[in-house]
C-alpha positions as a printed NumPy array, in Angstrom:
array([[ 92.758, 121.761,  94.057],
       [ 89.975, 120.699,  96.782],
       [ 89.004, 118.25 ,  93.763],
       [ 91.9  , 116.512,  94.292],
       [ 91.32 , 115.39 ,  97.897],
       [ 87.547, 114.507,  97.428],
       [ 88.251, 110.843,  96.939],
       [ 90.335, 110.489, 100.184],
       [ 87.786, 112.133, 101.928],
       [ 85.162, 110.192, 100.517],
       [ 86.994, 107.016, 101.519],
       [ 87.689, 108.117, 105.323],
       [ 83.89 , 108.248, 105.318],
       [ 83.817, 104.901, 103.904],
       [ 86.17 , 104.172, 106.926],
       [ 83.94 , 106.094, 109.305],
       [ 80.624, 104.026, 107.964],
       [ 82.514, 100.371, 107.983],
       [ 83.715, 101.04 , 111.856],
       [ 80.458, 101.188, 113.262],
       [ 78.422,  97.895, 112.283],
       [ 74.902,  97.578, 113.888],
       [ 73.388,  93.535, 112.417],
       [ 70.055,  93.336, 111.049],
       [ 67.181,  90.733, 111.671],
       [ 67.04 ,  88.249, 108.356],
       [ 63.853,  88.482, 107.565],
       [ 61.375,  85.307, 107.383],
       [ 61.156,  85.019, 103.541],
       [ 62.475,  81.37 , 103.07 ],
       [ 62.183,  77.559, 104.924],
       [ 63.275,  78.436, 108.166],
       [ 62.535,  75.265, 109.566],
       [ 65.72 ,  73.776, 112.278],
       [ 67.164,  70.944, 110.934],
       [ 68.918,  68.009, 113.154],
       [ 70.475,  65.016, 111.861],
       [ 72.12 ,  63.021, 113.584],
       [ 73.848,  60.352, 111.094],
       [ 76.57 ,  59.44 , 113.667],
       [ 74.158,  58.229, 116.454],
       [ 76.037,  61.135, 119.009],
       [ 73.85 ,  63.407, 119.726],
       [ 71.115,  61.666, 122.064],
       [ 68.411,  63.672, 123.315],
       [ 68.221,  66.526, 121.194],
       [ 65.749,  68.71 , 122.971],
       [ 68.191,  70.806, 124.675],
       [ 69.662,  71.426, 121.416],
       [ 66.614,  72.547, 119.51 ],
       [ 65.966,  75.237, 122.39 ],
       [ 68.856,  76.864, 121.513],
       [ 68.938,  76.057, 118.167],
       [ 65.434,  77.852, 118.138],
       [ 66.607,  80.697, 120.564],
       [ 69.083,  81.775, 118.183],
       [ 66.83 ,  81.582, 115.228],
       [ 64.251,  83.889, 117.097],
       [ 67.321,  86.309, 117.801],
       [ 68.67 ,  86.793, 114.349],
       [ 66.464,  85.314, 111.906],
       [ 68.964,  82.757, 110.746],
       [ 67.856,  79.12 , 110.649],
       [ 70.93 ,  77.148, 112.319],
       [ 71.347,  73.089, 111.543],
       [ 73.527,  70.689, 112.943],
       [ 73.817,  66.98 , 111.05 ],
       [ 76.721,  64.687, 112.566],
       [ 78.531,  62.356, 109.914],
       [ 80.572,  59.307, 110.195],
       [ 84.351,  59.788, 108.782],
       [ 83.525,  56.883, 106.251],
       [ 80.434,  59.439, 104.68 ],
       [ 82.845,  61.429, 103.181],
       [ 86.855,  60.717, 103.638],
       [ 87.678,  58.836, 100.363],
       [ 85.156,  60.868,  98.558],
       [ 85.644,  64.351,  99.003],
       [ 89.145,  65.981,  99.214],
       [ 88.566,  67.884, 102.661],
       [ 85.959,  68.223, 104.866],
       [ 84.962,  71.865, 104.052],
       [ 83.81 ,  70.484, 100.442],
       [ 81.7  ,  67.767, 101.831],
       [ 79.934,  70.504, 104.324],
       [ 79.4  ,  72.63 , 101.487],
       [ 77.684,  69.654,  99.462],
       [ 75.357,  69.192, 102.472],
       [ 74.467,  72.61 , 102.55 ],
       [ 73.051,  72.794,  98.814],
       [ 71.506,  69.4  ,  99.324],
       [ 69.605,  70.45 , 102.536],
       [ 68.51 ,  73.708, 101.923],
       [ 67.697,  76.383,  98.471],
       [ 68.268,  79.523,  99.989],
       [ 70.922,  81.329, 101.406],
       [ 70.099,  82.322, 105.031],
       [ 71.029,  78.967, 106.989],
       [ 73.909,  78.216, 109.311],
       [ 75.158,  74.752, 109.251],
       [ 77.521,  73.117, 111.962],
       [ 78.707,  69.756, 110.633],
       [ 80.31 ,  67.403, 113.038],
       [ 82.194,  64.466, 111.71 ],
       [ 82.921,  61.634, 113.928],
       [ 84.958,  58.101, 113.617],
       [ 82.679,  55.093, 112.739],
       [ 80.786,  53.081, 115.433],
       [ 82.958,  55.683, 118.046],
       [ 82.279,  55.549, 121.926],
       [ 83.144,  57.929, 124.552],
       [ 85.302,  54.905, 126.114],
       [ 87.253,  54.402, 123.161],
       [ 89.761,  57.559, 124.251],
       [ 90.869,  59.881, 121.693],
       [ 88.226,  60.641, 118.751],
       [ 89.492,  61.999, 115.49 ],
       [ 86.35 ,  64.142, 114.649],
       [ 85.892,  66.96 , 112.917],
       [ 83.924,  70.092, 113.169],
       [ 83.064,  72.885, 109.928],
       [ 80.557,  75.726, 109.79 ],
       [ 78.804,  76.35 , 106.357],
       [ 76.661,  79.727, 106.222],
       [ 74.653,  81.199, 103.836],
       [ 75.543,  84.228, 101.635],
       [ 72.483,  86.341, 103.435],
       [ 74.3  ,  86.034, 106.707],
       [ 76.971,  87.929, 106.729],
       [ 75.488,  90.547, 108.179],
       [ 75.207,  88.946, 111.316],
       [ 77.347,  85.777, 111.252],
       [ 80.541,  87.867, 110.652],
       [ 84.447,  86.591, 110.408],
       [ 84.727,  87.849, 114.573],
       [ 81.034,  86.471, 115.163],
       [ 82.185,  82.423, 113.911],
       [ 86.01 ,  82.79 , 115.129],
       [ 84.484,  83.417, 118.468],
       [ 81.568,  80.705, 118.025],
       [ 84.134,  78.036, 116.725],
       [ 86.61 ,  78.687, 119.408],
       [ 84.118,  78.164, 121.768],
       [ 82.522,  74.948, 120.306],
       [ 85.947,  73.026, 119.778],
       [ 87.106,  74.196, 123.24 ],
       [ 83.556,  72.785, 124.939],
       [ 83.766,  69.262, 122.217],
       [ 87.208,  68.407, 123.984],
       [ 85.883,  68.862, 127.547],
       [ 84.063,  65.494, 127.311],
       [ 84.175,  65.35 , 130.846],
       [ 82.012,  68.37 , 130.907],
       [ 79.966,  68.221, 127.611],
       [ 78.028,  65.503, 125.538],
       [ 77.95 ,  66.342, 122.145],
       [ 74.847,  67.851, 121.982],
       [ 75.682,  70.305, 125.115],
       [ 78.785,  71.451, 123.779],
       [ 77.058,  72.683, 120.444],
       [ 74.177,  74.099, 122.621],
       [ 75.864,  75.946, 124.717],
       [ 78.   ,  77.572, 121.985],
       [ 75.03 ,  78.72 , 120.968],
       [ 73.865,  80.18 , 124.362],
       [ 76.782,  81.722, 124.942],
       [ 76.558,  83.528, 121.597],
       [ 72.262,  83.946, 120.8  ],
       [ 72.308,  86.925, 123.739],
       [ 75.398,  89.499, 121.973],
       [ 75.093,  88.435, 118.693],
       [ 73.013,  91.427, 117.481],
       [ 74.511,  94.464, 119.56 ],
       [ 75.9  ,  96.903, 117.771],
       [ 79.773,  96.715, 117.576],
       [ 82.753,  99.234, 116.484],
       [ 86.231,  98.843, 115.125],
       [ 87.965, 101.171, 117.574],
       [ 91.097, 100.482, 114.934],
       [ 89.495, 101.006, 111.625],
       [ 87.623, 104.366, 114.114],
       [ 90.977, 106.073, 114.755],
       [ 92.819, 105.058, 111.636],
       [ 89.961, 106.785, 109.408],
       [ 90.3  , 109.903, 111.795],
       [ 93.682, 109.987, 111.531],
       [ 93.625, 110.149, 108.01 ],
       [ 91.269, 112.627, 108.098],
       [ 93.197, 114.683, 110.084],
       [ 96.63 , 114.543, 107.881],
       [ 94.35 , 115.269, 104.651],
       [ 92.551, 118.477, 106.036],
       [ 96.266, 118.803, 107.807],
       [ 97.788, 118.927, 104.034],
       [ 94.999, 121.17 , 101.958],
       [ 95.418, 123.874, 104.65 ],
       [ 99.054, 124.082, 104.091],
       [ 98.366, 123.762, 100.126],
       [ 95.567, 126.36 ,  99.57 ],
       [ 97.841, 128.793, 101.893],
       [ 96.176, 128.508, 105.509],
       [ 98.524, 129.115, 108.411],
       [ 96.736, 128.769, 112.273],
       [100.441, 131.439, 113.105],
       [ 99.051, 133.96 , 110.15 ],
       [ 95.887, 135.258, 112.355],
       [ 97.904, 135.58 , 115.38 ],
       [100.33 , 138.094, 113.987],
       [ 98.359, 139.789, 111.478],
       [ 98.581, 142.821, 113.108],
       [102.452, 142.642, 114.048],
       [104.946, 145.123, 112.898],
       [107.696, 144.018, 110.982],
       [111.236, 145.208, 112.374],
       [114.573, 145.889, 110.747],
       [116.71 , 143.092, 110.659],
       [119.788, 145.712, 111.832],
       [120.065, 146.211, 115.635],
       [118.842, 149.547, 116.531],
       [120.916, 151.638, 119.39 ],
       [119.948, 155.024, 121.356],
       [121.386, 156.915, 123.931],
       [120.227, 156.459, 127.444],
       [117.932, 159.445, 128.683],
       [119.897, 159.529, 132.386],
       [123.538, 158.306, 131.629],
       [124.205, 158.914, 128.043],
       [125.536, 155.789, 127.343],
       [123.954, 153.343, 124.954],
       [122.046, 150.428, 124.952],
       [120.463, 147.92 , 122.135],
       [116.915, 148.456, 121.341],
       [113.971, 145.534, 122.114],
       [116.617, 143.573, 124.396],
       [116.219, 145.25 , 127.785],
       [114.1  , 147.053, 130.09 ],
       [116.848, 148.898, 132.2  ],
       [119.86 , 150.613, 131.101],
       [123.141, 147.833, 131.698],
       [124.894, 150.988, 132.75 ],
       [123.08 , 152.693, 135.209],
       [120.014, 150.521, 135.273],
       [117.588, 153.571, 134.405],
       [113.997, 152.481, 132.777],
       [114.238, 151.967, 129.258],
       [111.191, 154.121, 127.834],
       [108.448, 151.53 , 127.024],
       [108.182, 151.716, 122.807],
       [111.571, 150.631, 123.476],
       [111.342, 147.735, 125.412],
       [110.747, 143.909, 124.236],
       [108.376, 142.878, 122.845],
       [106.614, 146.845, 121.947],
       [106.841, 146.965, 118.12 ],
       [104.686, 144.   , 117.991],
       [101.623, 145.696, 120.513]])
């Protein structure tokens, strides 16, 4: 029978394992070198950029780029953005451990011409996942579109750098699903809950082991002073002349 609950506890370990994720380092073994491009002439000075660009590679091993586009590069030509990102990325780079940010801006656009129609897609490599998880880029991307449409804050360049500020120093520390943490023990609980009942354990079993069993027929006797009677196990005076009942037969003493 304990067979039969050895894959459900196997899983809620499984459960236990996935709650608590700790990111490792990526490990130098490929062209790490940053790459900027800036094909859309809206990034400017770029040195800012690279220092976090750099910071973040030194953090988690992962090589980040950033190229900026024109809307003309690729609308026309490629049915969404995300494909055209994921063309750059095999173009650029062989291996599977960089994170590209691709920003797509309208042609010839200047920060005085008032609303800009860009667009903005992240394209990471299959060896990052261990690090660059679904929370980890929600989080970044949120951040990045909010800082791109406070021009009046952020260049180009800044907003994208300090994303990646804002991110480099957390993005290794050790994080737990509290839900996935309580759901597993939970489960656990119901499942050892469920084979105790099965295989016969009862927690109420030990506590009255020793207990006497009683007839199910009300027992009477004759009060010692008065003579009249009174119910056995339901008093500890006489109702008629309120003597003491004699202790085996007061409530409670068949089970002591």
């Amino acid at each position: 029978m304990l067979l039969f609950y050895l894959p459900f506890i196997l899983f809620t370990f499984s459960m236990f394992a996935e709650a608590y994720h700790h990111p490792h380092k990526l490990p130098q073994n490929y062209d790490y070198k940053i790459v900027v491009e800036d094909k859309a002439n809206v990034l400017g000075n770029t040195a800012e950029l690279r220092n976090s660009l750099v910071a973040f590679y030194n953090r988690t091993g992962i090589s980040p780029a950033v190229i900026t586009v024109e809307n003309s590069d690729w609308q026309g030509y490629y049915s969404d953005f995300e494909n055209y990102a994921y063309d750059l990325y095999v173009n650029h780079f062989t291996d599977e451990s960089h994170w590209l940010i691709v920003y797509s801006t309208p042609d010839g656009y200047s920060s005085s011409d008032g609303f800009e129609d860009w667009y903005l897609e992240g394209m990471q490599g299959n060896d990052t996942d261990d690090v660059l998880t679904e929370s980890v880029t929600n989080s970044f991307n949120d951040e990045l579109q909010k800082n791109l449409t406070a021009r009046t804050r952020y260049t180009v360049s800044s907003a994208i750098s300090t994303s990646f500020d804002d991110l480099t120093p957390t993005v290794m520390k050790s994080k737990v699903n509290w839900a996935m943490l309580f759901t597993s023990i939970a489960i656990l609980a119901f499942v050892c809950l469920h084979a105790c009942l099965m295989i016969g354990i009862n927690p109420k079993a030990r506590k009255y082991a020793k207990a006497k069993p009683c007839s199910d027929a009300a027992q009477e006797k004759a009060c010692e002073y008065c003579g009249y009677t009174y119910v056995v196990d339901t008093c500890t005076e006489c109702p008629h002349c309120g003597a003491p009942i004699p202790p085996e037969d007061q409530p409670g003493a068949r089970f002591t």
